[in-house]
PDB file of C-alpha atoms in Angstrom:
ATOM      1  CA  MET A   3      50.094 -22.427  34.392  1.00  0.00           C
ATOM      2  CA  VAL A   4      48.601 -19.253  35.790  1.00  0.00           C
ATOM      3  CA  GLN A   5      50.896 -17.198  33.577  1.00  0.00           C
ATOM      4  CA  GLY A   6      49.615 -19.034  30.448  1.00  0.00           C
ATOM      5  CA  LYS A   7      46.000 -18.296  31.367  1.00  0.00           C
ATOM      6  CA  MET A   8      46.807 -14.621  31.866  1.00  0.00           C
ATOM      7  CA  ASN A   9      48.486 -14.413  28.455  1.00  0.00           C
ATOM      8  CA  ILE A  10      45.458 -15.984  26.778  1.00  0.00           C
ATOM      9  CA  THR A  11      43.127 -13.580  28.583  1.00  0.00           C
ATOM     10  CA  ARG A  12      45.181 -10.527  27.574  1.00  0.00           C
ATOM     11  CA  PHE A  13      45.302 -11.761  23.987  1.00  0.00           C
ATOM     12  CA  ALA A  14      41.527 -12.332  23.919  1.00  0.00           C
ATOM     13  CA  ILE A  15      40.809  -8.905  25.404  1.00  0.00           C
ATOM     14  CA  ARG A  16      42.834  -7.245  22.628  1.00  0.00           C
ATOM     15  CA  ILE A  17      41.768  -9.405  19.647  1.00  0.00           C
ATOM     16  CA  VAL A  18      38.033  -9.990  20.254  1.00  0.00           C
ATOM     17  CA  PRO A  19      36.938  -6.316  19.834  1.00  0.00           C
ATOM     18  CA  ILE A  20      39.079  -5.968  16.706  1.00  0.00           C
ATOM     19  CA  ALA A  21      37.632  -9.187  15.244  1.00  0.00           C
ATOM     20  CA  ALA A  22      34.092  -8.035  16.061  1.00  0.00           C
ATOM     21  CA  VAL A  23      34.601  -4.697  14.284  1.00  0.00           C
ATOM     22  CA  LEU A  24      36.081  -6.434  11.224  1.00  0.00           C
ATOM     23  CA  LEU A  25      33.201  -8.935  11.130  1.00  0.00           C
ATOM     24  CA  LEU A  26      30.680  -6.089  11.323  1.00  0.00           C
ATOM     25  CA  LEU A  27      32.389  -4.209   8.473  1.00  0.00           C
ATOM     26  CA  LEU A  28      32.506  -7.338   6.303  1.00  0.00           C
ATOM     27  CA  THR A  29      28.816  -7.966   6.949  1.00  0.00           C
ATOM     28  CA  LEU A  30      27.929  -4.423   5.937  1.00  0.00           C
ATOM     29  CA  VAL A  31      29.990  -4.581   2.769  1.00  0.00           C
ATOM     30  CA  ALA A  32      28.580  -7.978   1.803  1.00  0.00           C
ATOM     31  CA  GLY A  33      25.021  -6.803   2.460  1.00  0.00           C
ATOM     32  CA  CYS A  34      25.353  -3.732   0.282  1.00  0.00           C
ATOM     33  CA  GLY A  35      26.537  -5.636  -2.778  1.00  0.00           C
ATOM     34  CA  PRO A  36      27.478  -4.116  -6.133  1.00  0.00           C
ATOM     35  CA  GLY A  37      24.016  -2.628  -6.785  1.00  0.00           C
ATOM     36  CA  ASP A  38      22.880  -1.951 -10.372  1.00  0.00           C
ATOM     37  CA  GLU A  39      26.383  -1.237 -11.587  1.00  0.00           C
ATOM     38  CA  GLN A  40      28.421  -3.942 -13.234  1.00  0.00           C
ATOM     39  CA  ASN A  41      31.761  -2.821 -11.742  1.00  0.00           C
ATOM     40  CA  GLY A  42      32.652  -0.709 -14.751  1.00  0.00           C
ATOM     41  CA  SER A  43      32.207  -3.455 -17.344  1.00  0.00           C
ATOM     42  CA  SER A  44      30.283  -2.681 -20.519  1.00  0.00           C
ATOM     43  CA  GLU A  45      28.396  -6.002 -20.568  1.00  0.00           C
ATOM     44  CA  GLU A  46      24.611  -5.972 -20.696  1.00  0.00           C
ATOM     45  CA  ALA A  47      22.677  -6.777 -17.551  1.00  0.00           C
ATOM     46  CA  PRO A  48      21.475 -10.380 -17.322  1.00  0.00           C
ATOM     47  CA  ALA A  49      17.894 -11.074 -18.364  1.00  0.00           C
ATOM     48  CA  ALA A  50      15.232 -11.188 -15.652  1.00  0.00           C
ATOM     49  CA  SER A  51      15.034 -14.986 -15.910  1.00  0.00           C
ATOM     50  CA  GLU A  52      18.787 -15.286 -15.288  1.00  0.00           C
ATOM     51  CA  THR A  53      18.798 -13.309 -12.059  1.00  0.00           C
ATOM     52  CA  SER A  54      18.158 -14.905  -8.725  1.00  0.00           C
ATOM     53  CA  ALA A  55      16.148 -11.996  -7.344  1.00  0.00           C
ATOM     54  CA  VAL A  56      13.195 -12.862  -5.160  1.00  0.00           C
ATOM     55  CA  PRO A  57       9.895 -11.680  -6.645  1.00  0.00           C
ATOM     56  CA  THR A  58       7.944  -9.182  -4.606  1.00  0.00           C
ATOM     57  CA  MET A  59       4.230  -8.648  -4.152  1.00  0.00           C
ATOM     58  CA  PRO A  60       2.667  -5.877  -6.201  1.00  0.00           C
ATOM     59  CA  ALA A  61       1.530  -2.849  -4.310  1.00  0.00           C
ATOM     60  CA  ALA A  62      -2.022  -3.015  -2.999  1.00  0.00           C
ATOM     61  CA  ARG A  63      -4.632  -0.839  -4.673  1.00  0.00           C
ATOM     62  CA  PHE A  64      -7.575   0.520  -2.787  1.00  0.00           C
ATOM     63  CA  ASP A  65      -9.975   2.141  -5.205  1.00  0.00           C
ATOM     64  CA  GLN A  66     -12.660   4.363  -3.818  1.00  0.00           C
ATOM     65  CA  PRO A  67     -16.220   3.456  -4.772  1.00  0.00           C
ATOM     66  CA  THR A  68     -17.933   5.750  -7.199  1.00  0.00           C
ATOM     67  CA  PRO A  69     -20.118   8.123  -5.214  1.00  0.00           C
ATOM     68  CA  VAL A  70     -23.821   8.011  -5.944  1.00  0.00           C
ATOM     69  CA  THR A  71     -25.144  11.481  -6.534  1.00  0.00           C
ATOM     70  CA  ASP A  72     -28.691  10.580  -7.560  1.00  0.00           C
ATOM     71  CA  LEU A  73     -30.167   8.376  -4.821  1.00  0.00           C
ATOM     72  CA  LYS A  74     -33.537   8.092  -6.559  1.00  0.00           C
ATOM     73  CA  GLN A  75     -31.930   6.696  -9.711  1.00  0.00           C
ATOM     74  CA  ALA A  76     -29.789   4.310  -7.651  1.00  0.00           C
ATOM     75  CA  SER A  77     -32.878   3.062  -5.815  1.00  0.00           C
ATOM     76  CA  GLU A  78     -34.702   2.458  -9.108  1.00  0.00           C
ATOM     77  CA  THR A  79     -31.683   0.582 -10.475  1.00  0.00           C
ATOM     78  CA  ASP A  80     -31.616  -1.644  -7.379  1.00  0.00           C
ATOM     79  CA  LYS A  81     -35.339  -2.396  -7.790  1.00  0.00           C
ATOM     80  CA  GLN A  82     -34.831  -3.327 -11.447  1.00  0.00           C
ATOM     81  CA  GLN A  83     -31.978  -5.658 -10.549  1.00  0.00           C
ATOM     82  CA  ASP A  84     -34.095  -7.300  -7.829  1.00  0.00           C
ATOM     83  CA  GLU A  85     -36.971  -7.808 -10.278  1.00  0.00           C
ATOM     84  CA  GLU A  86     -34.628  -9.325 -12.858  1.00  0.00           C
ATOM     85  CA  GLN A  87     -33.286 -11.767 -10.269  1.00  0.00           C
ATOM     86  CA  GLU A  88     -36.815 -12.755  -9.244  1.00  0.00           C
ATOM     87  CA  GLU A  89     -37.801 -13.318 -12.877  1.00  0.00           C
ATOM     88  CA  GLU A  90     -34.911 -15.720 -13.451  1.00  0.00           C
ATOM     89  CA  ALA A  91     -36.185 -19.279 -13.325  1.00  0.00           C
ATOM     90  CA  PRO A  92     -34.425 -21.739 -11.042  1.00  0.00           C
ATOM     91  CA  ASP A  93     -31.902 -23.892 -12.819  1.00  0.00           C
ATOM     92  CA  ILE A  94     -33.502 -27.250 -13.595  1.00  0.00           C
ATOM     93  CA  ALA A  95     -30.093 -28.882 -14.137  1.00  0.00           C
ATOM     94  CA  SER A  96     -28.922 -27.905 -10.660  1.00  0.00           C
ATOM     95  CA  GLY A  97     -32.300 -29.094  -9.324  1.00  0.00           C
ATOM     96  CA  ALA A  98     -31.686 -32.481 -10.912  1.00  0.00           C
ATOM     97  CA  PHE A  99     -28.233 -32.544  -9.322  1.00  0.00           C
ATOM     98  CA  VAL A 100     -29.577 -31.720  -5.848  1.00  0.00           C
ATOM     99  CA  TYR A 101     -32.404 -34.230  -6.311  1.00  0.00           C
ATOM    100  CA  GLY A 102     -29.851 -36.893  -7.240  1.00  0.00           C
ATOM    101  CA  ASN A 103     -27.839 -36.184  -4.078  1.00  0.00           C
ATOM    102  CA  ARG A 104     -30.703 -35.816  -1.598  1.00  0.00           C
ATOM    103  CA  CYS A 105     -33.868 -37.477  -2.896  1.00  0.00           C
ATOM    104  CA  ALA A 106     -33.075 -40.133  -5.506  1.00  0.00           C
ATOM    105  CA  GLU A 107     -32.040 -42.732  -2.927  1.00  0.00           C
ATOM    106  CA  CYS A 108     -35.644 -43.089  -1.757  1.00  0.00           C
ATOM    107  CA  HIS A 109     -37.747 -41.609  -4.593  1.00  0.00           C
ATOM    108  CA  GLY A 110     -35.712 -43.217  -7.381  1.00  0.00           C
ATOM    109  CA  GLU A 111     -34.147 -41.944 -10.572  1.00  0.00           C
ATOM    110  CA  GLY A 112     -36.395 -39.509 -12.406  1.00  0.00           C
ATOM    111  CA  ALA A 113     -38.661 -39.358  -9.321  1.00  0.00           C
ATOM    112  CA  ALA A 114     -40.479 -42.479 -10.544  1.00  0.00           C
ATOM    113  CA  GLY A 115     -40.797 -43.861  -7.015  1.00  0.00           C
ATOM    114  CA  THR A 116     -39.463 -46.972  -5.289  1.00  0.00           C
ATOM    115  CA  ASP A 117     -40.655 -49.417  -2.647  1.00  0.00           C
ATOM    116  CA  GLN A 118     -39.354 -46.910  -0.051  1.00  0.00           C
ATOM    117  CA  ALA A 119     -41.108 -43.751  -1.320  1.00  0.00           C
ATOM    118  CA  SER A 120     -43.795 -42.656  -3.746  1.00  0.00           C
ATOM    119  CA  SER A 121     -43.378 -41.120  -7.169  1.00  0.00           C
ATOM    120  CA  LEU A 122     -42.959 -37.347  -7.351  1.00  0.00           C
ATOM    121  CA  VAL A 123     -43.835 -37.087 -11.051  1.00  0.00           C
ATOM    122  CA  GLY A 124     -46.839 -34.788 -11.491  1.00  0.00           C
ATOM    123  CA  LEU A 125     -46.227 -33.001  -8.184  1.00  0.00           C
ATOM    124  CA  THR A 126     -49.352 -31.025  -7.232  1.00  0.00           C
ATOM    125  CA  LEU A 127     -47.972 -29.048  -4.281  1.00  0.00           C
ATOM    126  CA  SER A 128     -47.309 -25.330  -4.598  1.00  0.00           C
ATOM    127  CA  GLU A 129     -43.740 -24.171  -4.059  1.00  0.00           C
ATOM    128  CA  ASP A 130     -44.613 -22.871  -0.573  1.00  0.00           C
ATOM    129  CA  GLU A 131     -46.296 -26.168   0.381  1.00  0.00           C
ATOM    130  CA  PHE A 132     -43.326 -28.089  -0.996  1.00  0.00           C
ATOM    131  CA  GLU A 133     -40.889 -25.955   1.011  1.00  0.00           C
ATOM    132  CA  ASP A 134     -42.997 -26.377   4.161  1.00  0.00           C
ATOM    133  CA  LEU A 135     -43.007 -30.148   3.686  1.00  0.00           C
ATOM    134  CA  ILE A 136     -39.238 -30.300   3.169  1.00  0.00           C
ATOM    135  CA  ARG A 137     -38.361 -27.923   6.019  1.00  0.00           C
ATOM    136  CA  THR A 138     -40.734 -29.384   8.651  1.00  0.00           C
ATOM    137  CA  GLY A 139     -41.049 -32.982   7.527  1.00  0.00           C
ATOM    138  CA  GLY A 140     -44.843 -32.600   7.497  1.00  0.00           C
ATOM    139  CA  GLU A 141     -46.786 -35.792   8.079  1.00  0.00           C
ATOM    140  CA  LEU A 142     -43.799 -37.825   6.920  1.00  0.00           C
ATOM    141  CA  GLY A 143     -41.840 -37.134  10.105  1.00  0.00           C
ATOM    142  CA  PRO A 144     -38.148 -36.492  10.711  1.00  0.00           C
ATOM    143  CA  ASP A 145     -36.980 -38.900   8.000  1.00  0.00           C
ATOM    144  CA  HIS A 146     -38.175 -36.333   5.488  1.00  0.00           C
ATOM    145  CA  LEU A 147     -36.756 -33.262   7.249  1.00  0.00           C
ATOM    146  CA  PHE A 148     -34.187 -31.247   5.289  1.00  0.00           C
ATOM    147  CA  GLY A 149     -33.091 -28.009   6.938  1.00  0.00           C
ATOM    148  CA  SER A 150     -31.353 -25.127   5.214  1.00  0.00           C
ATOM    149  CA  THR A 151     -27.958 -26.693   5.973  1.00  0.00           C
ATOM    150  CA  LYS A 152     -28.850 -29.728   3.835  1.00  0.00           C
ATOM    151  CA  ILE A 153     -30.683 -27.920   1.013  1.00  0.00           C
ATOM    152  CA  SER A 154     -30.266 -24.187   0.490  1.00  0.00           C
ATOM    153  CA  PRO A 155     -33.278 -22.033  -0.418  1.00  0.00           C
ATOM    154  CA  ASP A 156     -31.988 -21.742  -3.986  1.00  0.00           C
ATOM    155  CA  GLY A 157     -31.379 -25.485  -4.120  1.00  0.00           C
ATOM    156  CA  LEU A 158     -34.905 -26.156  -2.865  1.00  0.00           C
ATOM    157  CA  SER A 159     -36.365 -23.872  -5.555  1.00  0.00           C
ATOM    158  CA  ALA A 160     -34.269 -25.689  -8.155  1.00  0.00           C
ATOM    159  CA  VAL A 161     -35.492 -29.110  -6.932  1.00  0.00           C
ATOM    160  CA  TYR A 162     -39.089 -27.868  -7.093  1.00  0.00           C
ATOM    161  CA  ALA A 163     -38.531 -26.601 -10.645  1.00  0.00           C
ATOM    162  CA  TYR A 164     -36.984 -29.951 -11.598  1.00  0.00           C
ATOM    163  CA  LEU A 165     -39.880 -31.949 -10.118  1.00  0.00           C
ATOM    164  CA  THR A 166     -42.543 -29.798 -11.773  1.00  0.00           C
ATOM    165  CA  SER A 167     -40.743 -30.182 -15.121  1.00  0.00           C
ATOM    166  CA  LEU A 168     -41.098 -33.985 -14.990  1.00  0.00           C
ATOM    167  CA  GLU A 169     -44.022 -35.593 -16.795  1.00  0.00           C
TER     168      GLU A 169
END
């Protein structure tokens, strides 16, 4: 019995390193593959759709911003863009959308009023007064309080534009 175990141990000591080296060589050869060559055959390479290659990500591009050499001109351009943005009227359609989501439940469709709240048609408040009322709740209390997380400043301007457009 002891003799059989010794024979197995001697066999394993001799064979295991040889098997490990052969396995390593086979792994290297299999990993390298044939490459772009077709093993000497004159056949055309398979089309891109026929290959099983894994697509790769395109290289990242980091473009440098164009340097501004004339700061005065750049400043004037920024001012013009700011003025153009201020001149743009708030979008009445988006105001109607925001009104429908936030106000129509109490003030009714088309701001005609309901038994819960008065009509907003013919609104006489200025935009600043309207914003103050919406942001603080005014005399109406916390039920009428809409912070900037419920209506954005742009959304509030759009609602005001929508309400002032109603007749």
